[in-house]
PDB file of C-alpha atoms in Angstrom:
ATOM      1  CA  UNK A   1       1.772 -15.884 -15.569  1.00 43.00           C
ATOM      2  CA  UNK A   2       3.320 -17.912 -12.418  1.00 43.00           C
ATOM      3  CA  UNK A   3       0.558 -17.021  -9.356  1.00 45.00           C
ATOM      4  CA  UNK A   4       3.165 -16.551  -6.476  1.00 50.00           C
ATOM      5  CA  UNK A   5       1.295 -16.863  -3.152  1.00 52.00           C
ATOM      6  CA  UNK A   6       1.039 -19.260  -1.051  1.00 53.00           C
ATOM      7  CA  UNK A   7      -0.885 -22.271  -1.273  1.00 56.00           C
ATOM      8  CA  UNK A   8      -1.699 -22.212   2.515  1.00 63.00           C
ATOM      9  CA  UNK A   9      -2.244 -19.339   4.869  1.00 76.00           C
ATOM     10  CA  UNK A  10       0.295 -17.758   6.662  1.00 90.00           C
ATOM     11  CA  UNK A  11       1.104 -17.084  10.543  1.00 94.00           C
ATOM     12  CA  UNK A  12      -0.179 -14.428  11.285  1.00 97.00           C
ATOM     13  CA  UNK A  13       0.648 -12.051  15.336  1.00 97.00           C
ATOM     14  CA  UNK A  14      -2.221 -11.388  17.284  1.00 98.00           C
ATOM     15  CA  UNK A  15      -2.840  -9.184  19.779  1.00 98.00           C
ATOM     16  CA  UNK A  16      -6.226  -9.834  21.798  1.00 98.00           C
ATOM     17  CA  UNK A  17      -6.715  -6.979  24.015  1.00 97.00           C
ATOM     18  CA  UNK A  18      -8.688  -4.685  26.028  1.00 97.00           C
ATOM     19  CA  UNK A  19      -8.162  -1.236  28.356  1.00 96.00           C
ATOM     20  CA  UNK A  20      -9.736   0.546  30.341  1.00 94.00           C
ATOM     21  CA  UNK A  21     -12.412   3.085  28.903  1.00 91.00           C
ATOM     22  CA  UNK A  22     -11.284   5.684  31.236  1.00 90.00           C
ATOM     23  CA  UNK A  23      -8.921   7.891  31.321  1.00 88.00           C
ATOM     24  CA  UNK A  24      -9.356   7.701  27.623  1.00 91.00           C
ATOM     25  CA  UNK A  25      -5.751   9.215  26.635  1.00 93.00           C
ATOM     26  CA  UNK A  26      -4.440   5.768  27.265  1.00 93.00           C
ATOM     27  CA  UNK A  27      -6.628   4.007  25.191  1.00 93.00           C
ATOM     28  CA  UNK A  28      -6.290   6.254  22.391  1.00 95.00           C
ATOM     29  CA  UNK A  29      -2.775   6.242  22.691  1.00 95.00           C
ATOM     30  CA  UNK A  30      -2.341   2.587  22.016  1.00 96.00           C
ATOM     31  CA  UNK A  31      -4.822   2.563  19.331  1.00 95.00           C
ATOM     32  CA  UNK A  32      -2.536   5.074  17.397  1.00 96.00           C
ATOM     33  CA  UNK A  33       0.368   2.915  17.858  1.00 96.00           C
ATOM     34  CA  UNK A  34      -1.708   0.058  16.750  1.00 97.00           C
ATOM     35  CA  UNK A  35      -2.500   2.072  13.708  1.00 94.00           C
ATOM     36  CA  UNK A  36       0.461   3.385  13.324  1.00 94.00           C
ATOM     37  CA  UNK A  37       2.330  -0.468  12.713  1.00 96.00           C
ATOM     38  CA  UNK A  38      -0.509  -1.377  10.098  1.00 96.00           C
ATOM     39  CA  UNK A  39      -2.413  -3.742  12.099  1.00 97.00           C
ATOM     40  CA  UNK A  40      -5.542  -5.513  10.524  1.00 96.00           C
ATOM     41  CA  UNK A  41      -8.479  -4.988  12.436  1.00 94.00           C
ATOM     42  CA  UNK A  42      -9.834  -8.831  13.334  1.00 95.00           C
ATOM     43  CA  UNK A  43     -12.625  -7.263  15.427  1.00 94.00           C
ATOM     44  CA  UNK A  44     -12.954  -5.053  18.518  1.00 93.00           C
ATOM     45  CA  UNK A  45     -10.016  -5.613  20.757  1.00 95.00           C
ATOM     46  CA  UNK A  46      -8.541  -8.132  18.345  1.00 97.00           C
ATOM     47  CA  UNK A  47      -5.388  -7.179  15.779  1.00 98.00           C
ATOM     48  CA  UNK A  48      -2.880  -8.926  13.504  1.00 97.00           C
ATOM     49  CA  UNK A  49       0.198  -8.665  11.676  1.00 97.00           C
ATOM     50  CA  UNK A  50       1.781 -11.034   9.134  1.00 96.00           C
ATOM     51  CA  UNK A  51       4.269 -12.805  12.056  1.00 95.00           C
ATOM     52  CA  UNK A  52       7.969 -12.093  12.043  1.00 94.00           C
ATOM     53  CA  UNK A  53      10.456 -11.194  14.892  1.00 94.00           C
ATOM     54  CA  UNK A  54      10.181  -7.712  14.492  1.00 94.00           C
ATOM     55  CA  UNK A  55       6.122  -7.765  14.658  1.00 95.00           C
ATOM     56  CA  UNK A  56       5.722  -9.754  17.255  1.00 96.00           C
ATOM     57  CA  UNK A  57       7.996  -7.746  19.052  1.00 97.00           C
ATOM     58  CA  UNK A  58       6.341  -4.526  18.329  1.00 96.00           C
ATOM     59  CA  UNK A  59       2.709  -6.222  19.683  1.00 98.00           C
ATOM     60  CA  UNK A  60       4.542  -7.240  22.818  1.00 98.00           C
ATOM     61  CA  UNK A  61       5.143  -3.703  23.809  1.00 97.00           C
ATOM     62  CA  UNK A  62       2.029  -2.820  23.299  1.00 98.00           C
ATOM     63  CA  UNK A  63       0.874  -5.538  24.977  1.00 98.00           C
ATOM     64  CA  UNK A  64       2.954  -4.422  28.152  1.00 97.00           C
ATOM     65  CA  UNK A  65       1.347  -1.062  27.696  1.00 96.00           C
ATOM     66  CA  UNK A  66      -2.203  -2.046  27.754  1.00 97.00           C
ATOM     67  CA  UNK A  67      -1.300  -4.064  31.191  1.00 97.00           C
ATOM     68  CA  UNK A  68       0.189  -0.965  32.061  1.00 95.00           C
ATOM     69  CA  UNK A  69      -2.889   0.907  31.556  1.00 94.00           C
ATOM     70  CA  UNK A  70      -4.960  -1.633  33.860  1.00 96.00           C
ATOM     71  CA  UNK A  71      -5.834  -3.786  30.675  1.00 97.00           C
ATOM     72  CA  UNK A  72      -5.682  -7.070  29.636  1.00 97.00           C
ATOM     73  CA  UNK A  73      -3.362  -8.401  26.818  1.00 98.00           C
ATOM     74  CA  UNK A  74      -2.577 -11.766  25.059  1.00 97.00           C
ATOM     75  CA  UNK A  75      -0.883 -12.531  22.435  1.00 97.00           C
ATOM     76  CA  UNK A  76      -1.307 -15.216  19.888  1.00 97.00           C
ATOM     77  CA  UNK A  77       0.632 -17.025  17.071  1.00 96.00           C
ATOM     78  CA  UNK A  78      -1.926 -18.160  14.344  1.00 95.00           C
ATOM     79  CA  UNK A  79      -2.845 -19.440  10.637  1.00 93.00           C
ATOM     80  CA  UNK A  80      -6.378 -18.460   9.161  1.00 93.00           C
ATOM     81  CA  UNK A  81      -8.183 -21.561   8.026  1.00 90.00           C
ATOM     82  CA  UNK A  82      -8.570 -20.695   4.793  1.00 91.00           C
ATOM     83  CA  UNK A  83      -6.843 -19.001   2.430  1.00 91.00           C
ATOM     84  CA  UNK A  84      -9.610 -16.325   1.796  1.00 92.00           C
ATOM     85  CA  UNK A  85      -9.591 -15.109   5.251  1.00 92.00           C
ATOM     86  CA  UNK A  86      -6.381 -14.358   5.007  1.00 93.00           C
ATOM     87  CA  UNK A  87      -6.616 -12.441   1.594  1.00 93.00           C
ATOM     88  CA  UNK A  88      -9.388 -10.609   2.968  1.00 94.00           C
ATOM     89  CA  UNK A  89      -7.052  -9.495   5.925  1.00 94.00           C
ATOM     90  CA  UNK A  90      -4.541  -8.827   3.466  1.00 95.00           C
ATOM     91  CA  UNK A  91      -6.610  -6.846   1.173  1.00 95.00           C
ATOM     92  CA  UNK A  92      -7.587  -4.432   4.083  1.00 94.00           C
ATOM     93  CA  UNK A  93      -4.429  -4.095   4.956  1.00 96.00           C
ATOM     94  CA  UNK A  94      -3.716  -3.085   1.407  1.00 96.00           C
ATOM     95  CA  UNK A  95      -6.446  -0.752   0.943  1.00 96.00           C
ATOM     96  CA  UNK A  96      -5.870   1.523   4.051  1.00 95.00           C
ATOM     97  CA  UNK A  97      -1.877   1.725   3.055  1.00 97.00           C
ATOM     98  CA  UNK A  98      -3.544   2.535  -0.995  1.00 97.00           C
ATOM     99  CA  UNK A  99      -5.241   5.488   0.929  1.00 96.00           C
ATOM    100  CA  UNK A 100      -1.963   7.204   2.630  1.00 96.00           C
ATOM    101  CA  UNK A 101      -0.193   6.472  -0.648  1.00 97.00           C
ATOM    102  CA  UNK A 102      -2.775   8.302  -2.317  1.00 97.00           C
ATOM    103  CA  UNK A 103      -2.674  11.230  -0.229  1.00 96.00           C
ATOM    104  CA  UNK A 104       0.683  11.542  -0.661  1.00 96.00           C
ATOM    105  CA  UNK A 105       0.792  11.255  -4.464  1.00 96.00           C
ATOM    106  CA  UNK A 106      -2.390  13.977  -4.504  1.00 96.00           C
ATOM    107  CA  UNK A 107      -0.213  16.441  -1.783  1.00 95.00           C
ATOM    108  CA  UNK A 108       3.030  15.900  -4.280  1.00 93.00           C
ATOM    109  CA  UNK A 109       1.100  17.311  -7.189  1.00 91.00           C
ATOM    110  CA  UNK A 110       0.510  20.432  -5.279  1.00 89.00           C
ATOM    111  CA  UNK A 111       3.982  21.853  -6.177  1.00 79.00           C
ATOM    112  CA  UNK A 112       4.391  24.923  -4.293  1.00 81.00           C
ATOM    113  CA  UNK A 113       5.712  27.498  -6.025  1.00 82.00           C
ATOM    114  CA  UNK A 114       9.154  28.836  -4.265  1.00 85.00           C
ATOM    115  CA  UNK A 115      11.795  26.616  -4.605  1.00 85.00           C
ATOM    116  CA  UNK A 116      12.382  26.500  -0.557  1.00 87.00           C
ATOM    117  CA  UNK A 117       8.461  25.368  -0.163  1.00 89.00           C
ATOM    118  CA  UNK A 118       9.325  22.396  -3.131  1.00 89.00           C
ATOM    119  CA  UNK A 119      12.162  21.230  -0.923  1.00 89.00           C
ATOM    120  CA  UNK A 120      10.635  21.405   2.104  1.00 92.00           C
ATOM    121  CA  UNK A 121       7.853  19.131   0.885  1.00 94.00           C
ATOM    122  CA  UNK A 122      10.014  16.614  -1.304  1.00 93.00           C
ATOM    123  CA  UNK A 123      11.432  16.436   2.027  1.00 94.00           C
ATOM    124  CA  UNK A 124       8.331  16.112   4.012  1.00 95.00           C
ATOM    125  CA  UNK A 125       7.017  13.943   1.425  1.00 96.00           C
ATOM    126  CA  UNK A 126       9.685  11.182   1.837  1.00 96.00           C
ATOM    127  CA  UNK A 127       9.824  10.984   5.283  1.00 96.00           C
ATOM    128  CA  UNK A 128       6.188  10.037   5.027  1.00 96.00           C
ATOM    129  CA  UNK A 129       6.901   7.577   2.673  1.00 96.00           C
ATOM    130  CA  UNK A 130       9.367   5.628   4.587  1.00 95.00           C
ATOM    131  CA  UNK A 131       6.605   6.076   7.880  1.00 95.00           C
ATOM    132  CA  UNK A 132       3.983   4.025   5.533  1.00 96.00           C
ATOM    133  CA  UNK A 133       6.132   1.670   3.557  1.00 95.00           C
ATOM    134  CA  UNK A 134       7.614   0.589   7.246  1.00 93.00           C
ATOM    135  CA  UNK A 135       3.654  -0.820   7.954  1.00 93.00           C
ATOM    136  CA  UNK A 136       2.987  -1.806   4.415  1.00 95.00           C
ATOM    137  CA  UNK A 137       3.419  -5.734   4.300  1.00 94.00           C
ATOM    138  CA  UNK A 138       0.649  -5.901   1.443  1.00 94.00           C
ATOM    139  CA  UNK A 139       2.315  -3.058  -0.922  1.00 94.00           C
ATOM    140  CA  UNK A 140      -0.384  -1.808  -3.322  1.00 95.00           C
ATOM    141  CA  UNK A 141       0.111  -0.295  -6.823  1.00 94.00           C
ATOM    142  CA  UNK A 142      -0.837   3.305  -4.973  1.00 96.00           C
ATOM    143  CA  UNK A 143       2.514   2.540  -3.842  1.00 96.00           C
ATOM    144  CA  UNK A 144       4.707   3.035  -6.872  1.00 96.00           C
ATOM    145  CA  UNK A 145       2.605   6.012  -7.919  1.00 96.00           C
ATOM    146  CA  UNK A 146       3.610   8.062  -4.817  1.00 96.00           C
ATOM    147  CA  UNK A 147       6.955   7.326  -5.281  1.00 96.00           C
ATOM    148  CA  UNK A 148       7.283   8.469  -8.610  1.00 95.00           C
ATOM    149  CA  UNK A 149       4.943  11.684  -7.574  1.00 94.00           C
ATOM    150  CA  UNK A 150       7.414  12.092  -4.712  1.00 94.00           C
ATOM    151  CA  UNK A 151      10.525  11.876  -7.222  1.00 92.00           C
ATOM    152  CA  UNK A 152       8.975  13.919  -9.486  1.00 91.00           C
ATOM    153  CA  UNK A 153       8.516  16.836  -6.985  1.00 90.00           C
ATOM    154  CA  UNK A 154      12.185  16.339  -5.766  1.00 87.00           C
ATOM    155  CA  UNK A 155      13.361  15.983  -9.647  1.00 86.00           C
ATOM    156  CA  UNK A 156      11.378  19.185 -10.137  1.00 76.00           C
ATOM    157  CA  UNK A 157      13.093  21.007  -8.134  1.00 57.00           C
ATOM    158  CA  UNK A 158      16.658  19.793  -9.117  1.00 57.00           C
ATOM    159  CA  UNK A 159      15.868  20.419 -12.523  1.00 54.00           C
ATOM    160  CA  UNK A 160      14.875  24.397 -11.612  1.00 53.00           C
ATOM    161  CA  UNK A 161      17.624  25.045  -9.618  1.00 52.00           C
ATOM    162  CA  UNK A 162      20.175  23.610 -12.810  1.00 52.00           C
ATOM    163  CA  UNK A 163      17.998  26.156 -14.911  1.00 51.00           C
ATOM    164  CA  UNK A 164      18.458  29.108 -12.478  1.00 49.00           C
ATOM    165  CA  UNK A 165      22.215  28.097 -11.889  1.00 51.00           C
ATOM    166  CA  UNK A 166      23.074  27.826 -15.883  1.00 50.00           C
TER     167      UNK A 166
END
């Protein structure tokens, strides 16, 4: 089997940053939009993201928010010195995006049992989907089981409502 990654590390966004501790609804706001594009946790006040256009882009609006705030901000373009770093990075990147796959897989097993409720969270259950797999750069094998748990709901429900209709 062909090993596909790279020989070297990466670049790699950061985002060095810190706000104000009060009022707190500002700080907590930019952590969830932090969290909410996938960044890996360096250390305190210190994210990354695998560097692109569209990342870097995202980390310099939240950049102008934390000077908004009264914070401080920089940004930084960067390669870990060693492969492992990186991986390690990677990995929890990974394993927090396995976790919300997870959940979804375990909430698609539910299956309500009116049809409306099935739809509803097929529905529900997709949009969540997309929400995750728009901040997973490391995908995980989690990944391809909530999307088949997710199908399976929606193919569910198609296949009742062909039985009720025949």
């Amino acid at each position: 089997m062909l090993d596909r990654r790279p020989a070297v590390p990466g670049e790699w966004v950061l985002l060095s940053y810190r706000v104000p501790r009060e009022p707190s609804t500002r700080r907590i706001a930019i952590w969830r939009k932090l969290k909410a594009l996938g960044v890996g946790q360096i250390s305190d006040g210190l994210v990354a993201l695998p560097a692109d256009a569209r990342t870097r882009e995202q980390l310099e609006w939240i950049a102008e928010e934390v000077l908004e705030a009264g914070g401080s901000a920089s940004m930084w373009i960067a390669r870990p010195t060693t492969l492992a770093a990186e991986r390690e990075l990677a990995a929890g990147m990974a394993q927090a995006r396995a976790a919300e796959y997870a959940a979804i897989t375990a909430e698609a097993a539910t299956t309500p049992a009116s049809a409306a409720a099935r739809q509803s969270l097929a529905r529900r259950l997709r949009t969540e989907l997309r929400r995750i797999q728009r901040r997973d750069y490391f995908p995980p094998a989690e990944r391809e089981r909530a999307v088949a748990a997710v199908e399976a709901l929606a193919a569910l429900e198609v296949s009742r409502t062909k039985r009720v209709s025949s």
